[in-house]
Structures are given as C-alpha cells and as structure tokens.
Amino acid sequence: MLRSTVGLCIIIVAGCWPLTTTEVRSEQAVKVDQADESYKDQIAAIHNAYWKSFAGADLWTIGQMWDQNDKSISAIFPAAATPAVGWDNIAESFRRAFSHNRDIKTDTRIIRTYRTGDLAWLISTVKFEAVQTQTGQPVLINRMFTTEIFALRGGVWKLVHYHGHNPEFAPPMEGPENMNVNVTVPKRAPSAVWAAYDKFGAAFQQKDLAQMFEVLDSDDEVSALQPTSPIPFLGIENVLASWKKTFADIESFTFDPQVLELSESGSTAWITDLSQFHIVFKDNPNEVRHFHNVMTTLIFRKRGHEWRLAHYHAHFGFSFDDHNH
C-alpha cells in the first residue's frame, strides 16, 4: 500500500517529503529467505574483526575474510581513482593504505543488514583516526560510510565486495579545458540485470524521480549512500528525497560509464560502476564541470521476473590513486 501511495505522490508532486525525514532508523528492514537469522551475528563478527585488523595493519587476517579464489571480488577505497578487482589488487591497496598511515584507530557501527539467499550485505559508519606516515599530521574522518557484500561459500561467509568513502571529501571539479573525451563503451556479459541498470540510468540522467521509483526495491528495504551526504538514506521516501536534493542544484548532466563489472548470484546481483560525469550547475549555466572518477556500487534483487535496485552507494574518486586511507 505504501509503495502505491508513494508512487502517486511522486507522479503528482515529484517529491513531497521534507529532508528532515532522513534520520537513521534502527529497525532492521530484512526479509530473509530462511528462518535462521544467525547470519547477522556472523557477518557482524566479520565486520568487526575486519576493522580491528585494519587498525592493526594485519593484512593476513584481513585476507582470510575474503574469498580469494573468486577472481571477481572487488573493493572501492575512499582515496582511490579506480576499483580494485581480484585479491592481488585489493591486497596492494591495503598495503598502500598501511604505508601511508600509522597509529590507526577505528570505531564502527552497523546501520543495517540485509540478506537474500546466499548473499548478504551491510552498510556501516566508521570513525577513522590515524597519523600520516610521511608528514606526521593527524587524520580524522568522523564518519566514513561502507557497503560490504558477503557470499556464503562452503558454509562460511566471505567478503566479495567492499566500498568505503568519506562524505566530507570535496573533490576538485575540472573545467572544460580538462575535459576527457576518451569515452569507452564497456563490454557486458548477457544478463537481465542490465535492463534494470539501463532503466535506472536513463531515469537518473533525466532527473525523473517517478521513473527512478519504478526501479527501486520494496519500500523499507531501499538504501542509499550519497557522495557528500553525512547521513545514510533508508527507505524509499528518504532515498528519493536524497536524489531530489541532488537534482535541485543541477541544470543538466550526462555520464559515461568507463568500467562496468557485474556479479550475480541467484536472486541478488551487484554492479561496480566507474563513470565520468559532465554537469551544468544552475548557479553557473555557461560552464560544464567534469568528474572523471565517480565510483558506484548498485545492488539489485530479483522480484518475480524483474530486477530492482535495493542499494546505491556512490562517491567521487581521486583523479589519481592516492591511497591515504
């Protein structure tokens, strides 16, 4: 009932929720296919051990949490320019993070946990403190967001994707003189998931909230982590309100996917997207600004014969791999 009511609200008003409704809510929006919900404790334990090991620069222990046999595992680090794919590349990203930081301290809180079949994911906040190795300067990130995807492999939950970003980071916007014209067309393996991805992308580029709504998952099970927002958006109303706020400052934009990686397991799939965005802001309509390293994780779930977007996590990457954290 809520979904149809919200849909009518979007079509008539194109966004009628105040942004004050975007608080974090504590209830779990999980409909598990199996009665056993012990997975929550299991992946919470992995999550906590992961961040404890990160603080200790313990790469070996971190590696045991990943499915290293899966060549498609991936990670998007806050201070990276591109996603890392495969354990060797992920491990190298950790090594660089540890070489740039010492005396690391982390404090994490899980916001929400989801599961469908043998795939589960969580979203969390992490407080990160460290000292930069080269300069001795303190590093403090009060609220970093993460998306962590786990797969049940041989009865054990293993990490298969990680995405972390700092919403306080404001990337430099490049002017027309730096425009990247080398647009590539990523190859795609055949999958019905692409239809949902394309439908969402077309609606997103047109700033069409009503059409975006049509691609979203069930009312309470949708979430979004936006590039510069200090709060997560939970539930379909808040997620759509977050995009409405984003679109309010934009006159028009286009985006060109450069790298697309699809992973699919049963009724769950996720896409890792590296794109360049070209944006005209309303306060300066005569200039196009360019973002060349926008990285996004999109999680889809199959509902009947349709794939629907359940989680969206995007951030502005660095123009080069800095790997400070």
CSV table of C-alpha atoms in Angstrom, one decimal:
chain,number,residue,atom,x,y,z
A,1,MET,CA,0.0,0.0,0.0
A,2,LEU,CA,2.8,2.4,0.9
A,3,ARG,CA,4.5,1.8,-2.4
A,4,SER,CA,1.4,2.8,-4.4
A,5,THR,CA,0.8,5.8,-2.2
A,6,VAL,CA,4.4,7.0,-2.6
A,7,GLY,CA,4.2,6.4,-6.3
A,8,LEU,CA,1.1,8.6,-6.6
A,9,CYS,CA,2.9,11.3,-4.5
A,10,ILE,CA,5.9,11.3,-6.9
A,11,ILE,CA,3.8,11.4,-10.0
A,12,ILE,CA,1.7,14.3,-8.8
A,13,VAL,CA,4.3,16.4,-6.9
A,14,ALA,CA,7.6,14.9,-8.0
A,15,GLY,CA,8.9,14.9,-4.4
A,16,CYS,CA,6.8,15.9,-1.4
A,17,TRP,CA,9.0,14.8,1.6
A,18,PRO,CA,11.0,17.2,3.7
A,19,LEU,CA,14.6,16.2,4.1
A,20,THR,CA,14.2,16.2,7.8
A,21,THR,CA,12.8,12.7,7.4
A,22,THR,CA,16.3,11.4,6.6
A,23,GLU,CA,17.3,10.3,10.1
A,24,VAL,CA,18.8,6.9,10.7
A,25,ARG,CA,16.2,4.4,11.8
A,26,SER,CA,17.2,1.5,14.0
A,27,GLU,CA,14.8,-1.2,12.8
A,28,GLN,CA,16.1,-4.0,10.6
A,29,ALA,CA,14.5,-4.0,7.1
A,30,VAL,CA,15.3,-7.6,6.4
A,31,LYS,CA,13.2,-10.3,4.9
A,32,VAL,CA,15.3,-13.4,5.0
A,33,ASP,CA,14.5,-16.3,2.8
A,34,GLN,CA,15.4,-18.7,5.6
A,35,ALA,CA,14.1,-18.7,9.2
A,36,ASP,CA,17.7,-18.7,10.6
A,37,GLU,CA,18.9,-15.1,11.1
A,38,SER,CA,22.1,-16.1,12.8
A,39,TYR,CA,23.9,-14.7,9.7
A,40,LYS,CA,23.5,-11.2,11.3
A,41,ASP,CA,25.8,-12.1,14.1
A,42,GLN,CA,28.2,-13.9,11.8
A,43,ILE,CA,28.7,-11.1,9.4
A,44,ALA,CA,28.8,-8.6,12.2
A,45,ALA,CA,31.6,-10.5,13.7
A,46,ILE,CA,33.5,-10.5,10.4
A,47,HIS,CA,32.9,-6.8,10.0
A,48,ASN,CA,34.2,-6.0,13.5
A,49,ALA,CA,37.2,-8.3,13.0
A,50,TYR,CA,37.9,-6.6,9.7
A,51,TRP,CA,38.1,-3.2,11.2
A,52,LYS,CA,40.1,-4.4,14.2
A,53,SER,CA,42.6,-6.0,11.7
A,54,PHE,CA,42.7,-2.8,9.6
A,55,ALA,CA,43.6,-0.8,12.7
A,56,GLY,CA,46.4,-3.3,13.3
A,57,ALA,CA,47.6,-3.3,9.7
A,58,ASP,CA,47.1,-7.1,9.7
A,59,LEU,CA,46.8,-7.9,6.1
A,60,TRP,CA,47.0,-11.7,6.6
A,61,THR,CA,43.9,-11.7,8.8
A,62,ILE,CA,42.0,-9.4,6.5
A,63,GLY,CA,42.8,-11.7,3.6
A,64,GLN,CA,41.2,-14.7,5.4
A,65,MET,CA,37.9,-12.8,5.4
A,66,TRP,CA,37.9,-12.5,1.6
A,67,ASP,CA,37.0,-15.2,-1.0
A,68,GLN,CA,40.4,-15.0,-2.6
A,69,ASN,CA,39.5,-17.8,-5.0
A,70,ASP,CA,36.9,-15.6,-6.7
A,71,LYS,CA,38.7,-13.5,-9.3
A,72,SER,CA,35.9,-11.0,-9.5
A,73,ILE,CA,36.0,-9.8,-5.9
A,74,SER,CA,36.3,-6.1,-5.8
A,75,ALA,CA,37.0,-3.1,-3.5
A,76,ILE,CA,36.5,0.6,-3.8
A,77,PHE,CA,38.7,2.6,-1.4
A,78,PRO,CA,38.0,6.2,-0.3
A,79,ALA,CA,41.2,7.6,-1.8
A,80,ALA,CA,41.4,5.6,-5.0
A,81,ALA,CA,40.8,6.5,-8.6
A,82,THR,CA,39.5,3.1,-9.8
A,83,PRO,CA,38.1,-0.1,-8.2
A,84,ALA,CA,40.5,-2.8,-7.3
A,85,VAL,CA,39.5,-6.2,-8.8
A,86,GLY,CA,40.9,-9.5,-7.6
A,87,TRP,CA,42.7,-10.2,-4.4
A,88,ASP,CA,46.2,-9.2,-5.6
A,89,ASN,CA,45.0,-5.7,-6.4
A,90,ILE,CA,42.9,-5.4,-3.3
A,91,ALA,CA,45.8,-6.5,-1.1
A,92,GLU,CA,48.1,-3.9,-2.8
A,93,SER,CA,45.5,-1.2,-2.0
A,94,PHE,CA,45.6,-2.3,1.7
A,95,ARG,CA,49.4,-2.2,1.7
A,96,ARG,CA,49.4,1.3,0.3
A,97,ALA,CA,46.9,2.4,3.0
A,98,PHE,CA,49.0,0.9,5.7
A,99,SER,CA,52.2,2.6,4.3
A,100,HIS,CA,50.5,6.0,4.4
A,101,ASN,CA,49.0,5.7,7.9
A,102,ARG,CA,50.2,4.6,11.3
A,103,ASP,CA,48.6,4.5,14.8
A,104,ILE,CA,45.3,3.7,13.2
A,105,LYS,CA,42.1,3.6,15.3
A,106,THR,CA,38.7,2.7,14.1
A,107,ASP,CA,35.2,2.7,15.7
A,108,THR,CA,32.4,1.2,13.7
A,109,ARG,CA,28.6,0.8,13.9
A,110,ILE,CA,26.5,-1.3,11.6
A,111,ILE,CA,23.4,0.6,10.3
A,112,ARG,CA,21.6,-2.1,8.5
A,113,THR,CA,21.9,-5.7,7.4
A,114,TYR,CA,20.2,-7.4,4.5
A,115,ARG,CA,20.2,-10.9,3.1
A,116,THR,CA,18.8,-12.8,0.1
A,117,GLY,CA,19.7,-16.5,-0.2
A,118,ASP,CA,23.5,-16.9,-0.1
A,119,LEU,CA,24.3,-13.2,-0.4
A,120,ALA,CA,24.2,-10.7,2.4
A,121,TRP,CA,25.3,-7.1,2.7
A,122,LEU,CA,25.5,-4.4,5.4
A,123,ILE,CA,26.0,-0.7,5.5
A,124,SER,CA,28.0,0.9,8.3
A,125,THR,CA,29.7,4.0,9.6
A,126,VAL,CA,33.3,4.1,10.6
A,127,LYS,CA,35.2,6.7,12.6
A,128,PHE,CA,38.8,6.6,11.4
A,129,GLU,CA,41.8,8.2,13.2
A,130,ALA,CA,45.5,7.9,12.2
A,131,VAL,CA,48.8,9.7,11.8
A,132,GLN,CA,50.1,10.3,8.3
A,133,THR,CA,53.4,8.4,8.0
A,134,GLN,CA,55.1,10.9,5.7
A,135,THR,CA,54.1,14.2,7.4
A,136,GLY,CA,53.2,13.3,11.0
A,137,GLN,CA,49.9,15.1,10.6
A,138,PRO,CA,46.8,13.7,12.3
A,139,VAL,CA,44.0,12.2,10.1
A,140,LEU,CA,40.4,12.2,11.3
A,141,ILE,CA,37.4,11.0,9.4
A,142,ASN,CA,34.4,11.3,11.8
A,143,ARG,CA,32.0,9.3,9.6
A,144,MET,CA,33.1,7.1,6.7
A,145,PHE,CA,30.4,5.0,5.1
A,146,THR,CA,30.9,1.4,3.9
A,147,THR,CA,29.0,-1.1,1.9
A,148,GLU,CA,30.2,-4.7,2.5
A,149,ILE,CA,28.9,-7.7,0.5
A,150,PHE,CA,29.3,-11.2,1.7
A,151,ALA,CA,28.8,-14.6,0.0
A,152,LEU,CA,28.1,-17.9,1.7
A,153,ARG,CA,30.9,-20.1,0.4
A,154,GLY,CA,31.2,-23.6,1.8
A,155,GLY,CA,29.1,-22.7,4.8
A,156,VAL,CA,31.3,-19.7,5.7
A,157,TRP,CA,30.5,-16.0,4.9
A,158,LYS,CA,33.3,-14.4,2.9
A,159,LEU,CA,33.7,-10.8,1.7
A,160,VAL,CA,33.3,-10.4,-2.0
A,161,HIS,CA,32.9,-6.6,-2.3
A,162,TYR,CA,33.8,-3.5,-0.2
A,163,HIS,CA,33.0,0.1,-0.9
A,164,GLY,CA,34.1,2.9,1.5
A,165,HIS,CA,34.1,6.7,1.2
A,166,ASN,CA,34.4,9.9,3.2
A,167,PRO,CA,31.4,12.2,2.5
A,168,GLU,CA,33.4,15.1,3.9
A,169,PHE,CA,35.8,14.9,0.9
A,170,ALA,CA,35.0,17.5,-1.8
A,171,PRO,CA,36.8,16.6,-5.0
A,172,PRO,CA,38.2,19.3,-7.3
A,173,MET,CA,35.9,20.0,-10.2
A,174,GLU,CA,37.6,20.2,-13.6
A,175,GLY,CA,36.8,22.8,-16.1
A,176,PRO,CA,36.2,22.5,-19.9
A,177,GLU,CA,40.0,22.7,-20.6
A,178,ASN,CA,40.4,19.4,-18.8
A,179,MET,CA,37.6,17.5,-20.4
A,180,ASN,CA,38.2,13.8,-21.0
A,181,VAL,CA,36.9,12.9,-24.4
A,182,ASN,CA,38.1,9.3,-24.4
A,183,VAL,CA,34.7,7.7,-23.9
A,184,THR,CA,34.8,3.9,-23.8
A,185,VAL,CA,31.9,1.5,-24.1
A,186,PRO,CA,32.3,-1.3,-21.5
A,187,LYS,CA,31.7,-4.8,-22.6
A,188,ARG,CA,28.8,-6.6,-20.9
A,189,ALA,CA,28.1,-10.2,-20.3
A,190,PRO,CA,24.5,-11.2,-21.1
A,191,SER,CA,22.2,-10.6,-18.1
A,192,ALA,CA,18.7,-9.4,-17.4
A,193,VAL,CA,20.2,-7.2,-14.7
A,194,TRP,CA,21.4,-4.7,-17.3
A,195,ALA,CA,17.8,-3.9,-18.2
A,196,ALA,CA,17.2,-2.6,-14.7
A,197,TYR,CA,20.6,-0.8,-14.7
A,198,ASP,CA,19.8,0.9,-18.0
A,199,LYS,CA,16.3,1.9,-16.9
A,200,PHE,CA,17.6,3.4,-13.7
A,201,GLY,CA,20.5,5.2,-15.6
A,202,ALA,CA,18.1,6.7,-18.1
A,203,ALA,CA,15.7,8.0,-15.4
A,204,PHE,CA,18.7,9.3,-13.4
A,205,GLN,CA,20.1,11.3,-16.3
A,206,GLN,CA,16.6,12.8,-16.9
A,207,LYS,CA,16.2,13.6,-13.2
A,208,ASP,CA,12.9,11.6,-13.4
A,209,LEU,CA,12.0,10.6,-9.9
A,210,ALA,CA,8.9,8.8,-11.0
A,211,GLN,CA,10.8,6.5,-13.3
A,212,MET,CA,13.6,6.0,-10.7
A,213,PHE,CA,10.9,4.9,-8.3
A,214,GLU,CA,9.8,2.2,-10.7
A,215,VAL,CA,13.2,0.5,-10.5
A,216,LEU,CA,13.5,0.6,-6.7
A,217,ASP,CA,13.1,-2.4,-4.4
A,218,SER,CA,10.4,-2.8,-1.7
A,219,ASP,CA,9.6,0.3,0.4
A,220,ASP,CA,11.6,-0.3,3.6
A,221,GLU,CA,14.5,-2.2,2.0
A,222,VAL,CA,16.0,0.5,-0.2
A,223,SER,CA,19.0,2.4,1.0
A,224,ALA,CA,21.4,5.0,-0.5
A,225,LEU,CA,24.8,6.4,0.5
A,226,GLN,CA,25.3,9.7,-1.4
A,227,PRO,CA,28.7,11.2,-2.2
A,228,THR,CA,28.6,14.2,0.0
A,229,SER,CA,25.8,13.5,2.5
A,230,PRO,CA,26.8,12.9,6.1
A,231,ILE,CA,23.8,10.7,6.7
A,232,PRO,CA,22.6,7.5,5.1
A,233,PHE,CA,19.2,7.4,3.4
A,234,LEU,CA,16.9,4.5,4.5
A,235,GLY,CA,13.5,3.7,3.0
A,236,ILE,CA,12.1,4.6,-0.4
A,237,GLU,CA,10.9,8.1,0.7
A,238,ASN,CA,14.2,9.2,2.0
A,239,VAL,CA,16.2,7.7,-0.9
A,240,LEU,CA,14.1,9.6,-3.4
A,241,ALA,CA,14.3,12.7,-1.3
A,242,SER,CA,18.1,12.5,-1.4
A,243,TRP,CA,18.1,12.5,-5.2
A,244,LYS,CA,15.6,15.3,-5.3
A,245,LYS,CA,18.0,17.4,-3.2
A,246,THR,CA,20.9,16.5,-5.5
A,247,PHE,CA,19.0,17.4,-8.6
A,248,ALA,CA,17.9,20.8,-7.2
A,249,ASP,CA,21.4,22.2,-7.8
A,250,ILE,CA,21.8,20.7,-11.3
A,251,GLU,CA,20.6,22.2,-14.6
A,252,SER,CA,21.6,19.1,-16.7
A,253,PHE,CA,24.2,16.4,-16.8
A,254,THR,CA,25.4,13.4,-18.7
A,255,PHE,CA,27.5,10.4,-17.6
A,256,ASP,CA,29.6,7.9,-19.5
A,257,PRO,CA,30.4,4.5,-17.8
A,258,GLN,CA,34.0,3.6,-18.3
A,259,VAL,CA,34.1,0.3,-16.4
A,260,LEU,CA,31.2,-1.9,-15.5
A,261,GLU,CA,31.6,-5.2,-13.5
A,262,LEU,CA,28.6,-7.4,-12.9
A,263,SER,CA,28.4,-10.1,-10.3
A,264,GLU,CA,25.3,-12.3,-10.0
A,265,SER,CA,24.3,-15.0,-7.5
A,266,GLY,CA,20.7,-16.3,-7.5
A,267,SER,CA,18.3,-13.5,-6.9
A,268,THR,CA,20.9,-10.9,-6.0
A,269,ALA,CA,23.4,-9.0,-8.2
A,270,TRP,CA,25.6,-6.1,-7.9
A,271,ILE,CA,27.3,-3.8,-10.4
A,272,THR,CA,30.5,-1.8,-9.8
A,273,ASP,CA,30.4,1.3,-12.0
A,274,LEU,CA,33.2,3.7,-12.8
A,275,SER,CA,31.9,6.7,-14.8
A,276,GLN,CA,32.8,10.2,-15.8
A,277,PHE,CA,30.1,12.9,-15.2
A,278,HIS,CA,29.7,16.2,-17.0
A,279,ILE,CA,27.5,18.5,-15.1
A,280,VAL,CA,26.0,22.0,-15.6
A,281,PHE,CA,25.1,23.6,-12.3
A,282,LYS,CA,22.2,26.1,-12.1
A,283,ASP,CA,24.4,28.7,-10.4
A,284,ASN,CA,26.8,28.7,-13.5
A,285,PRO,CA,24.8,27.5,-16.5
A,286,ASN,CA,27.5,28.5,-19.0
A,287,GLU,CA,30.1,26.1,-17.8
A,288,VAL,CA,30.4,22.3,-17.8
A,289,ARG,CA,32.2,20.7,-14.8
A,290,HIS,CA,33.7,17.3,-15.1
A,291,PHE,CA,34.1,14.5,-12.6
A,292,HIS,CA,36.2,11.7,-14.1
A,293,ASN,CA,36.2,9.1,-11.3
A,294,VAL,CA,32.7,8.6,-10.0
A,295,MET,CA,32.5,5.1,-8.5
A,296,THR,CA,29.2,3.5,-7.7
A,297,THR,CA,28.0,0.2,-6.2
A,298,LEU,CA,24.5,-0.8,-7.2
A,299,ILE,CA,22.9,-3.9,-5.6
A,300,PHE,CA,19.8,-5.4,-7.3
A,301,ARG,CA,17.4,-8.0,-6.1
A,302,LYS,CA,15.1,-10.1,-8.3
A,303,ARG,CA,11.4,-9.7,-7.6
A,304,GLY,CA,9.4,-12.1,-9.7
A,305,HIS,CA,10.7,-11.5,-13.2
A,306,GLU,CA,12.1,-8.1,-12.6
A,307,TRP,CA,15.4,-6.9,-11.1
A,308,ARG,CA,15.0,-3.9,-8.7
A,309,LEU,CA,17.6,-1.6,-7.2
A,310,ALA,CA,18.0,-2.2,-3.4
A,311,HIS,CA,21.1,-0.2,-2.6
A,312,TYR,CA,23.0,2.6,-4.1
A,313,HIS,CA,26.5,3.8,-2.9
A,314,ALA,CA,28.4,6.5,-4.9
A,315,HIS,CA,31.4,8.7,-4.3
A,316,PHE,CA,33.8,11.0,-6.1
A,317,GLY,CA,37.1,9.2,-6.5
A,318,PHE,CA,40.5,10.9,-6.7
A,319,SER,CA,42.0,11.8,-10.1
A,320,PHE,CA,44.9,9.5,-9.2
A,321,ASP,CA,45.4,6.7,-6.8
A,322,ASP,CA,46.4,8.5,-3.6
A,323,HIS,CA,45.5,5.7,-1.1
A,324,ASN,CA,45.8,7.7,2.0
A,325,HIS,CA,43.2,5.6,3.8
